[in-house]
Amino acid sequence: MTILVFGGLGHVGSWITHDLVSRGTDVAVFDLGARAFDRMDYDYLTPLRDRIHLEAVDVLDTHALYDRMRAYDIEAVIFGVAVISGPEFQLRPFRNIQINTVGLLNVIEACRVLGVPKFVNMSSGAVYGDHPGDQTEDLPYKATDLYSGTKIANEVLALQYGETYGMDVRNARLFAIYGPGKRPSQMNALYQVLFGPLEGMTGMSTPSGADQIFDWTHVRDSAKGVIDILDADDVAGESFNISCGTAFRHSDILQQVRELIGYDPHVTMGPGKFLNRGAPLNIGKAERLIGFTPRFGDIREGLADYQRWLNPATTDRGAT
Ligand SMILES: NC(=O)c1ccc[n+]([C@@H]2O[C@H](COP(=O)([O-])OP(=O)(O)OC[C@H]3O[C@@H](n4cnc5c(N)ncnc54)[C@H](O)[C@@H]3O)[C@@H](O)[C@H]2O)c1
């Protein structure tokens, strides 16, 4: 039996793939980026390369999707293909909404037709919009931008597929993710200002964001949470918040980063919020029902781990 990880070469997906393969699970990665695997920066996945089935499938290409999914005896599907949140999302709305939402529809419909028993949807705390903190799973949905609209649509579609066709569907609501696997220099302006100095970047700025409070979560904890949801018994139809559980002011994160690198990287962040979101996610339900515990609840440890991964020549590379 095989677990299919859609988006299994993405930031979170690559760690899900790593952790599942490391424990002996048979994994097929369905990701448009699969042909470029050898040019990727995934030092943690490379040693496992021979144990991963790689499928360069576009989730919008239904013919290829059915053709390649039929090749496996599928135990579960984890869906993590997305164009992620950020100011760039609205620059190509039709394309990005299709990838997120038609992409999920194509995959969950294939799961229905092929009789896949379990579907885990990687969702987002963006489904709470700008609700001001301590967001619990029973709050009503609130979209505050196009991206959050796609994540709400996906949750509703996935849960209704579950209800209508008796499928076991689970939602993992992830939140602002940092850590090994993504270089700040490849990311959006907010991510670069906060984490770029760990990679040696200097002089970046954003017009806003200093007063935003986010529960930034180390990617290994996000991946672990998704696997905990996958493994749990009797949670069909449930949604779980997965984050570090503690909110940090961006200006405080900048200070932590300065202390870690030991010099001033000359970054500036204007006042107010960068994204129209509240925080933090309340992770009590995940702690109680699926035993989720973040390893990097203290962001200083998470930042130090990230710094080690970004600078293997000067530090012992992290992410063990
Ligand atoms: N990164 C965050 O801060 C964050 C926060 C909350 C929720 N999430 C959610 O978590 C999930 C994973 O996010 P991530 O940060 O790992 O994203 P990512 O951008 O790193 O990974 C997405 C993957 O999808 C693949 N992909 C894109 N279009 C495709 C297509 N048409 N067909 C097949 N594959 C395609 C890409 O190659 C990439 O490997 C997403 O659902 C995202 O919405 C992420």
Short mmCIF file of C-alpha atoms and ligand atoms in Angstrom, two decimals:
data_model
loop_
_atom_site.label_atom_id
_atom_site.label_comp_id
_atom_site.label_asym_id
_atom_site.label_seq_id
_atom_site.Cartn_x
_atom_site.Cartn_y
_atom_site.Cartn_z
CA MET A 1 0.00 0.00 0.00
CA THR A 2 1.23 3.46 -0.90
CA ILE A 3 0.61 6.96 0.45
CA LEU A 4 0.41 9.59 -2.29
CA VAL A 5 1.71 13.03 -1.31
CA PHE A 6 0.49 15.71 -3.71
CA GLY A 7 2.91 18.63 -3.47
CA GLY A 8 5.38 16.22 -1.83
CA LEU A 9 8.34 18.32 -3.03
CA GLY A 10 7.01 21.55 -1.51
CA HIS A 11 8.23 23.04 1.75
CA VAL A 12 5.90 21.08 4.01
CA GLY A 13 5.41 18.20 1.57
CA SER A 14 9.14 17.48 1.33
CA TRP A 15 9.32 16.98 5.11
CA ILE A 16 6.16 14.84 5.09
CA THR A 17 7.79 12.73 2.37
CA HIS A 18 11.02 12.58 4.40
CA ASP A 19 9.30 11.55 7.63
CA LEU A 20 7.03 8.93 6.02
CA VAL A 21 9.81 7.32 3.98
CA SER A 22 12.14 7.37 7.01
CA ARG A 23 9.65 5.32 9.01
CA GLY A 24 9.33 2.77 6.18
CA THR A 25 6.10 3.91 4.49
CA ASP A 26 5.87 3.43 0.72
CA VAL A 27 5.45 6.96 -0.71
CA ALA A 28 4.64 8.29 -4.16
CA VAL A 29 5.17 12.01 -4.64
CA PHE A 30 2.85 13.66 -7.18
CA ASP A 31 4.38 17.06 -7.88
CA LEU A 32 4.84 19.13 -11.01
CA GLY A 33 8.38 19.85 -9.85
CA ALA A 34 9.42 16.18 -9.80
CA ARG A 35 11.51 16.39 -13.00
CA ALA A 36 13.69 19.02 -11.34
CA PHE A 37 14.36 16.87 -8.23
CA ASP A 38 18.10 16.63 -8.88
CA ARG A 39 18.44 20.42 -9.02
CA MET A 40 16.59 20.94 -5.72
CA ASP A 41 18.19 21.93 -2.43
CA TYR A 42 16.76 19.06 -0.42
CA ASP A 43 19.83 17.55 1.22
CA TYR A 44 17.49 15.67 3.58
CA LEU A 45 15.56 14.00 0.73
CA THR A 46 18.46 13.14 -1.56
CA PRO A 47 19.63 10.12 0.51
CA LEU A 48 16.06 8.75 0.31
CA ARG A 49 15.67 9.36 -3.45
CA ASP A 50 15.73 5.66 -4.42
CA ARG A 51 12.86 4.91 -1.99
CA ILE A 52 10.47 7.56 -3.37
CA HIS A 53 8.23 7.08 -6.41
CA LEU A 54 8.37 10.42 -8.22
CA GLU A 55 5.47 11.42 -10.48
CA ALA A 56 5.71 14.71 -12.40
CA VAL A 57 1.95 15.17 -12.65
CA ASP A 58 0.04 18.45 -12.99
CA VAL A 59 -3.11 18.33 -10.82
CA LEU A 60 -4.94 20.20 -13.60
CA ASP A 61 -4.15 17.39 -16.09
CA THR A 62 -6.89 14.88 -15.25
CA HIS A 63 -5.75 12.32 -17.84
CA ALA A 64 -2.26 12.09 -16.38
CA LEU A 65 -3.75 12.12 -12.87
CA TYR A 66 -5.92 9.05 -13.40
CA ASP A 67 -3.28 7.30 -15.46
CA ARG A 68 -0.59 7.63 -12.78
CA MET A 69 -2.84 7.18 -9.71
CA ARG A 70 -4.11 3.87 -11.13
CA ALA A 71 -0.54 2.55 -10.95
CA TYR A 72 -0.72 2.41 -7.13
CA ASP A 73 -2.61 0.50 -4.45
CA ILE A 74 -3.42 3.67 -2.50
CA GLU A 75 -3.76 3.68 1.29
CA ALA A 76 -4.26 7.46 1.60
CA VAL A 77 -3.79 10.72 -0.24
CA ILE A 78 -2.29 13.84 1.32
CA PHE A 79 -3.10 16.96 -0.70
CA GLY A 80 -0.60 19.82 -0.38
CA VAL A 81 -0.45 21.35 -3.86
CA ALA A 82 -1.01 25.09 -3.68
CA VAL A 83 -0.02 28.55 -4.65
CA ILE A 84 0.61 29.85 -1.16
CA SER A 85 -0.54 33.07 0.48
CA GLY A 86 1.11 36.39 -0.27
CA PRO A 87 0.63 39.67 -2.10
CA GLU A 88 1.54 37.97 -5.41
CA PHE A 89 -1.48 35.63 -5.26
CA GLN A 90 -3.89 38.24 -6.62
CA LEU A 91 -1.64 39.08 -9.58
CA ARG A 92 -2.69 35.84 -11.35
CA PRO A 93 -6.08 35.06 -9.77
CA PHE A 94 -7.54 32.74 -12.40
CA ARG A 95 -4.44 30.55 -12.61
CA ASN A 96 -3.83 30.46 -8.86
CA ILE A 97 -7.44 29.74 -7.88
CA GLN A 98 -7.53 26.92 -10.44
CA ILE A 99 -4.39 25.28 -9.07
CA ASN A 100 -5.64 25.48 -5.48
CA THR A 101 -9.30 24.64 -5.85
CA VAL A 102 -9.80 22.87 -9.20
CA GLY A 103 -6.60 21.01 -8.32
CA LEU A 104 -8.14 19.69 -5.10
CA LEU A 105 -11.42 18.89 -6.87
CA ASN A 106 -9.60 16.87 -9.54
CA VAL A 107 -7.67 14.87 -6.96
CA ILE A 108 -10.53 14.20 -4.54
CA GLU A 109 -12.79 13.17 -7.45
CA ALA A 110 -10.09 10.73 -8.59
CA CYS A 111 -9.96 9.42 -5.01
CA ARG A 112 -13.74 8.86 -5.08
CA VAL A 113 -13.63 7.05 -8.44
CA LEU A 114 -10.61 4.93 -7.46
CA GLY A 115 -11.92 4.13 -3.96
CA VAL A 116 -9.08 5.77 -1.99
CA PRO A 117 -10.00 5.28 1.69
CA LYS A 118 -8.47 8.40 3.28
CA PHE A 119 -7.86 12.02 2.19
CA VAL A 120 -5.89 14.59 4.21
CA ASN A 121 -6.24 18.18 2.99
CA MET A 122 -3.51 20.66 3.86
CA SER A 123 -5.57 23.72 4.72
CA SER A 124 -4.64 26.95 6.47
CA GLY A 125 -5.33 29.21 9.42
CA ALA A 126 -6.30 31.65 6.64
CA VAL A 127 -9.80 30.14 6.91
CA TYR A 128 -10.24 32.28 10.08
CA GLY A 129 -9.37 35.48 8.21
CA ASP A 130 -8.62 38.35 10.60
CA HIS A 131 -10.34 36.84 13.65
CA PRO A 132 -8.20 38.21 16.49
CA GLY A 133 -6.46 35.27 18.05
CA ASP A 134 -7.12 32.12 19.98
CA GLN A 135 -8.72 30.71 16.86
CA THR A 136 -10.52 27.48 17.63
CA GLU A 137 -11.80 25.03 15.02
CA ASP A 138 -15.45 25.83 15.74
CA LEU A 139 -15.18 29.48 14.57
CA PRO A 140 -17.06 30.35 11.37
CA TYR A 141 -15.09 30.70 8.15
CA LYS A 142 -14.01 34.21 7.20
CA ALA A 143 -12.23 34.99 3.92
CA THR A 144 -10.06 38.11 3.89
CA ASP A 145 -8.36 37.56 0.53
CA LEU A 146 -8.51 35.31 -2.55
CA TYR A 147 -6.11 32.75 -1.08
CA SER A 148 -8.20 32.30 2.06
CA GLY A 149 -11.22 31.95 -0.24
CA THR A 150 -9.55 28.98 -1.95
CA LYS A 151 -8.69 27.31 1.36
CA ILE A 152 -12.27 27.70 2.65
CA ALA A 153 -13.68 26.38 -0.65
CA ASN A 154 -11.32 23.39 -0.44
CA GLU A 155 -12.31 22.52 3.13
CA VAL A 156 -16.01 22.74 2.34
CA LEU A 157 -15.65 20.68 -0.85
CA ALA A 158 -13.49 18.05 0.82
CA LEU A 159 -15.82 17.68 3.83
CA GLN A 160 -18.87 17.47 1.59
CA TYR A 161 -17.19 14.78 -0.51
CA GLY A 162 -16.68 12.92 2.75
CA GLU A 163 -20.31 13.34 3.81
CA THR A 164 -21.78 12.53 0.42
CA TYR A 165 -19.64 9.56 -0.54
CA GLY A 166 -18.65 8.16 2.86
CA MET A 167 -15.00 9.09 2.42
CA ASP A 168 -12.63 9.67 5.36
CA VAL A 169 -11.60 13.32 4.92
CA ARG A 170 -9.48 15.35 7.39
CA ASN A 171 -8.31 18.98 7.28
CA ALA A 172 -4.94 20.16 8.63
CA ARG A 173 -5.03 23.91 9.25
CA LEU A 174 -1.39 24.99 9.01
CA PHE A 175 -0.03 28.47 9.66
CA ALA A 176 2.91 30.72 8.74
CA ILE A 177 5.73 28.24 8.16
CA TYR A 178 9.51 28.75 8.21
CA GLY A 179 12.50 26.48 8.28
CA PRO A 180 14.78 24.10 6.37
CA GLY A 181 13.82 23.43 2.76
CA LYS A 182 13.15 27.00 1.69
CA ARG A 183 15.80 29.69 1.30
CA PRO A 184 14.58 33.15 2.34
CA SER A 185 16.11 34.53 -0.87
CA GLN A 186 13.45 32.53 -2.83
CA MET A 187 10.53 33.79 -0.74
CA ASN A 188 8.27 36.85 -0.42
CA ALA A 189 9.31 40.22 1.07
CA LEU A 190 7.97 39.53 4.58
CA TYR A 191 9.77 36.18 4.80
CA GLN A 192 12.99 37.80 3.52
CA VAL A 193 12.94 40.56 6.13
CA LEU A 194 12.24 38.14 8.98
CA PHE A 195 14.49 35.22 8.03
CA GLY A 196 16.79 36.52 5.25
CA PRO A 197 19.47 37.66 7.74
CA LEU A 198 19.88 33.98 8.77
CA GLU A 199 21.02 33.39 5.17
CA GLY A 200 23.31 36.46 5.18
CA MET A 201 20.87 38.81 3.44
CA THR A 202 20.96 42.49 4.46
CA GLY A 203 19.14 45.74 3.71
CA MET A 204 15.63 44.35 2.96
CA SER A 205 12.46 46.26 3.83
CA THR A 206 8.68 45.95 3.84
CA PRO A 207 6.25 48.86 4.16
CA SER A 208 4.29 47.06 6.92
CA GLY A 209 4.31 44.05 9.24
CA ALA A 210 6.17 45.12 12.40
CA ASP A 211 3.02 45.01 14.55
CA GLN A 212 1.73 41.72 13.17
CA ILE A 213 1.61 38.81 15.59
CA PHE A 214 1.96 35.36 14.00
CA ASP A 215 2.47 31.87 15.38
CA TRP A 216 5.33 31.14 12.98
CA THR A 217 5.76 27.38 12.93
CA HIS A 218 8.88 25.33 12.16
CA VAL A 219 8.25 23.26 9.03
CA ARG A 220 9.09 20.01 10.80
CA ASP A 221 6.27 20.63 13.26
CA SER A 222 3.85 21.41 10.41
CA ALA A 223 4.81 18.14 8.69
CA LYS A 224 4.55 16.20 11.94
CA GLY A 225 1.06 17.60 12.55
CA VAL A 226 -0.13 16.46 9.12
CA ILE A 227 1.23 12.96 9.77
CA ASP A 228 -0.40 12.88 13.22
CA ILE A 229 -3.72 13.71 11.52
CA LEU A 230 -3.11 11.01 8.90
CA ASP A 231 -2.35 8.39 11.56
CA ALA A 232 -5.15 9.21 14.01
CA ASP A 233 -8.08 6.83 14.48
CA ASP A 234 -11.70 7.97 14.35
CA VAL A 235 -11.23 11.59 13.25
CA ALA A 236 -12.96 11.45 9.85
CA GLY A 237 -14.61 14.79 9.05
CA GLU A 238 -12.50 16.71 11.58
CA SER A 239 -10.33 19.80 11.12
CA PHE A 240 -7.26 20.44 13.29
CA ASN A 241 -5.19 23.55 13.91
CA ILE A 242 -1.49 22.80 13.55
CA SER A 243 0.97 25.48 14.63
CA CYS A 244 3.57 26.18 17.31
CA GLY A 245 0.66 27.46 19.41
CA THR A 246 2.33 30.73 20.48
CA ALA A 247 2.16 34.07 18.69
CA PHE A 248 5.25 36.27 18.31
CA ARG A 249 5.36 39.95 17.31
CA HIS A 250 7.38 40.38 14.12
CA SER A 251 9.53 43.09 15.67
CA ASP A 252 10.45 40.60 18.43
CA ILE A 253 11.40 37.94 15.86
CA LEU A 254 13.69 40.48 14.17
CA GLN A 255 15.37 41.06 17.52
CA GLN A 256 15.85 37.31 18.06
CA VAL A 257 17.39 37.01 14.58
CA ARG A 258 19.77 39.93 15.27
CA GLU A 259 20.93 38.25 18.47
CA LEU A 260 21.48 34.93 16.66
CA ILE A 261 23.60 36.36 13.84
CA GLY A 262 25.41 38.80 16.13
CA TYR A 263 25.19 41.93 13.93
CA ASP A 264 22.61 44.40 12.57
CA PRO A 265 21.37 43.28 9.11
CA HIS A 266 19.81 46.74 8.50
CA VAL A 267 16.32 45.46 7.69
CA THR A 268 13.24 47.61 8.18
CA MET A 269 9.61 46.74 8.59
CA GLY A 270 6.94 49.43 8.55
CA PRO A 271 4.15 49.52 11.17
CA GLY A 272 0.86 47.61 11.05
CA LYS A 273 0.01 44.26 9.45
CA PHE A 274 1.52 42.72 6.30
CA LEU A 275 -1.35 40.25 5.82
CA ASN A 276 -4.97 40.60 6.94
CA ARG A 277 -4.87 37.68 9.40
CA GLY A 278 -5.34 37.10 13.10
CA ALA A 279 -3.30 34.74 15.31
CA PRO A 280 -2.59 32.47 17.06
CA LEU A 281 -4.29 29.20 16.25
CA ASN A 282 -5.41 27.35 19.36
CA ILE A 283 -3.85 23.86 19.10
CA GLY A 284 -5.65 22.35 22.10
CA LYS A 285 -7.84 20.07 19.97
CA ALA A 286 -4.83 18.59 18.14
CA GLU A 287 -3.03 18.11 21.47
CA ARG A 288 -6.01 16.33 23.03
CA LEU A 289 -7.31 14.19 20.16
CA ILE A 290 -4.24 13.29 18.10
CA GLY A 291 -1.37 13.84 20.56
CA PHE A 292 0.25 16.65 18.55
CA THR A 293 3.07 18.45 20.37
CA PRO A 294 5.26 21.01 18.59
CA ARG A 295 8.97 20.37 18.99
CA PHE A 296 9.89 24.01 18.33
CA GLY A 297 7.42 25.78 20.64
CA ASP A 298 10.29 28.15 21.50
CA ILE A 299 10.95 30.11 18.30
CA ARG A 300 14.57 30.76 19.32
CA GLU A 301 15.32 27.05 18.97
CA GLY A 302 13.49 26.94 15.63
CA LEU A 303 15.44 29.93 14.31
CA ALA A 304 18.75 28.41 15.44
CA ASP A 305 17.88 25.15 13.67
CA TYR A 306 17.04 27.08 10.50
CA GLN A 307 20.29 29.04 10.73
CA ARG A 308 22.25 25.78 10.95
CA TRP A 309 20.54 24.43 7.82
CA LEU A 310 21.17 27.65 5.88
CA ASN A 311 24.85 27.78 6.87
CA PRO A 312 26.22 24.23 6.79
CA ALA A 313 29.80 25.42 6.30
CA THR A 314 29.91 27.43 9.51
CA THR A 315 27.52 25.44 11.69
CA ASP A 316 26.51 21.80 12.13
CA ARG A 317 23.64 21.49 9.69
CA GLY A 318 20.35 21.27 11.60
CA ALA A 319 17.05 19.54 11.01
CA THR A 320 17.88 16.16 12.46
N1 LIG B 1 3.82 27.85 3.68
C1 LIG B 1 2.96 28.34 4.58
O1 LIG B 1 3.28 29.27 5.34
C2 LIG B 1 1.57 27.74 4.70
C3 LIG B 1 0.72 28.23 5.70
C4 LIG B 1 -0.55 27.68 5.83
C5 LIG B 1 -0.96 26.67 4.97
N2 LIG B 1 -0.12 26.23 4.00
C6 LIG B 1 -0.61 25.19 3.10
O2 LIG B 1 0.25 24.06 3.20
C7 LIG B 1 0.34 23.40 1.94
C8 LIG B 1 1.80 23.26 1.56
O3 LIG B 1 2.41 24.57 1.49
P1 LIG B 1 3.95 24.73 1.13
O4 LIG B 1 4.44 25.95 1.81
O5 LIG B 1 4.68 23.45 1.35
O6 LIG B 1 3.84 25.06 -0.43
P2 LIG B 1 4.96 24.98 -1.55
O7 LIG B 1 4.71 26.10 -2.50
O8 LIG B 1 6.32 24.88 -0.94
O9 LIG B 1 4.67 23.58 -2.26
C9 LIG B 1 3.65 23.41 -3.21
C10 LIG B 1 4.05 22.27 -4.13
O10 LIG B 1 3.01 22.13 -5.10
C11 LIG B 1 3.59 21.85 -6.36
N3 LIG B 1 2.67 22.29 -7.42
C12 LIG B 1 2.31 23.56 -7.72
N4 LIG B 1 1.43 23.56 -8.74
C13 LIG B 1 1.23 22.26 -9.08
C14 LIG B 1 0.42 21.61 -10.04
N5 LIG B 1 -0.36 22.32 -10.89
N6 LIG B 1 0.42 20.25 -10.10
C15 LIG B 1 1.22 19.53 -9.25
N7 LIG B 1 2.03 20.10 -8.34
C16 LIG B 1 2.03 21.44 -8.24
C17 LIG B 1 4.90 22.67 -6.38
O11 LIG B 1 5.82 22.11 -7.31
C18 LIG B 1 5.35 22.56 -4.92
O12 LIG B 1 6.27 21.50 -4.74
C19 LIG B 1 -0.50 24.24 0.98
O13 LIG B 1 -1.80 23.70 0.90
C20 LIG B 1 -0.57 25.59 1.63
O14 LIG B 1 -1.72 26.32 1.24
C21 LIG B 1 1.15 26.74 3.85
#
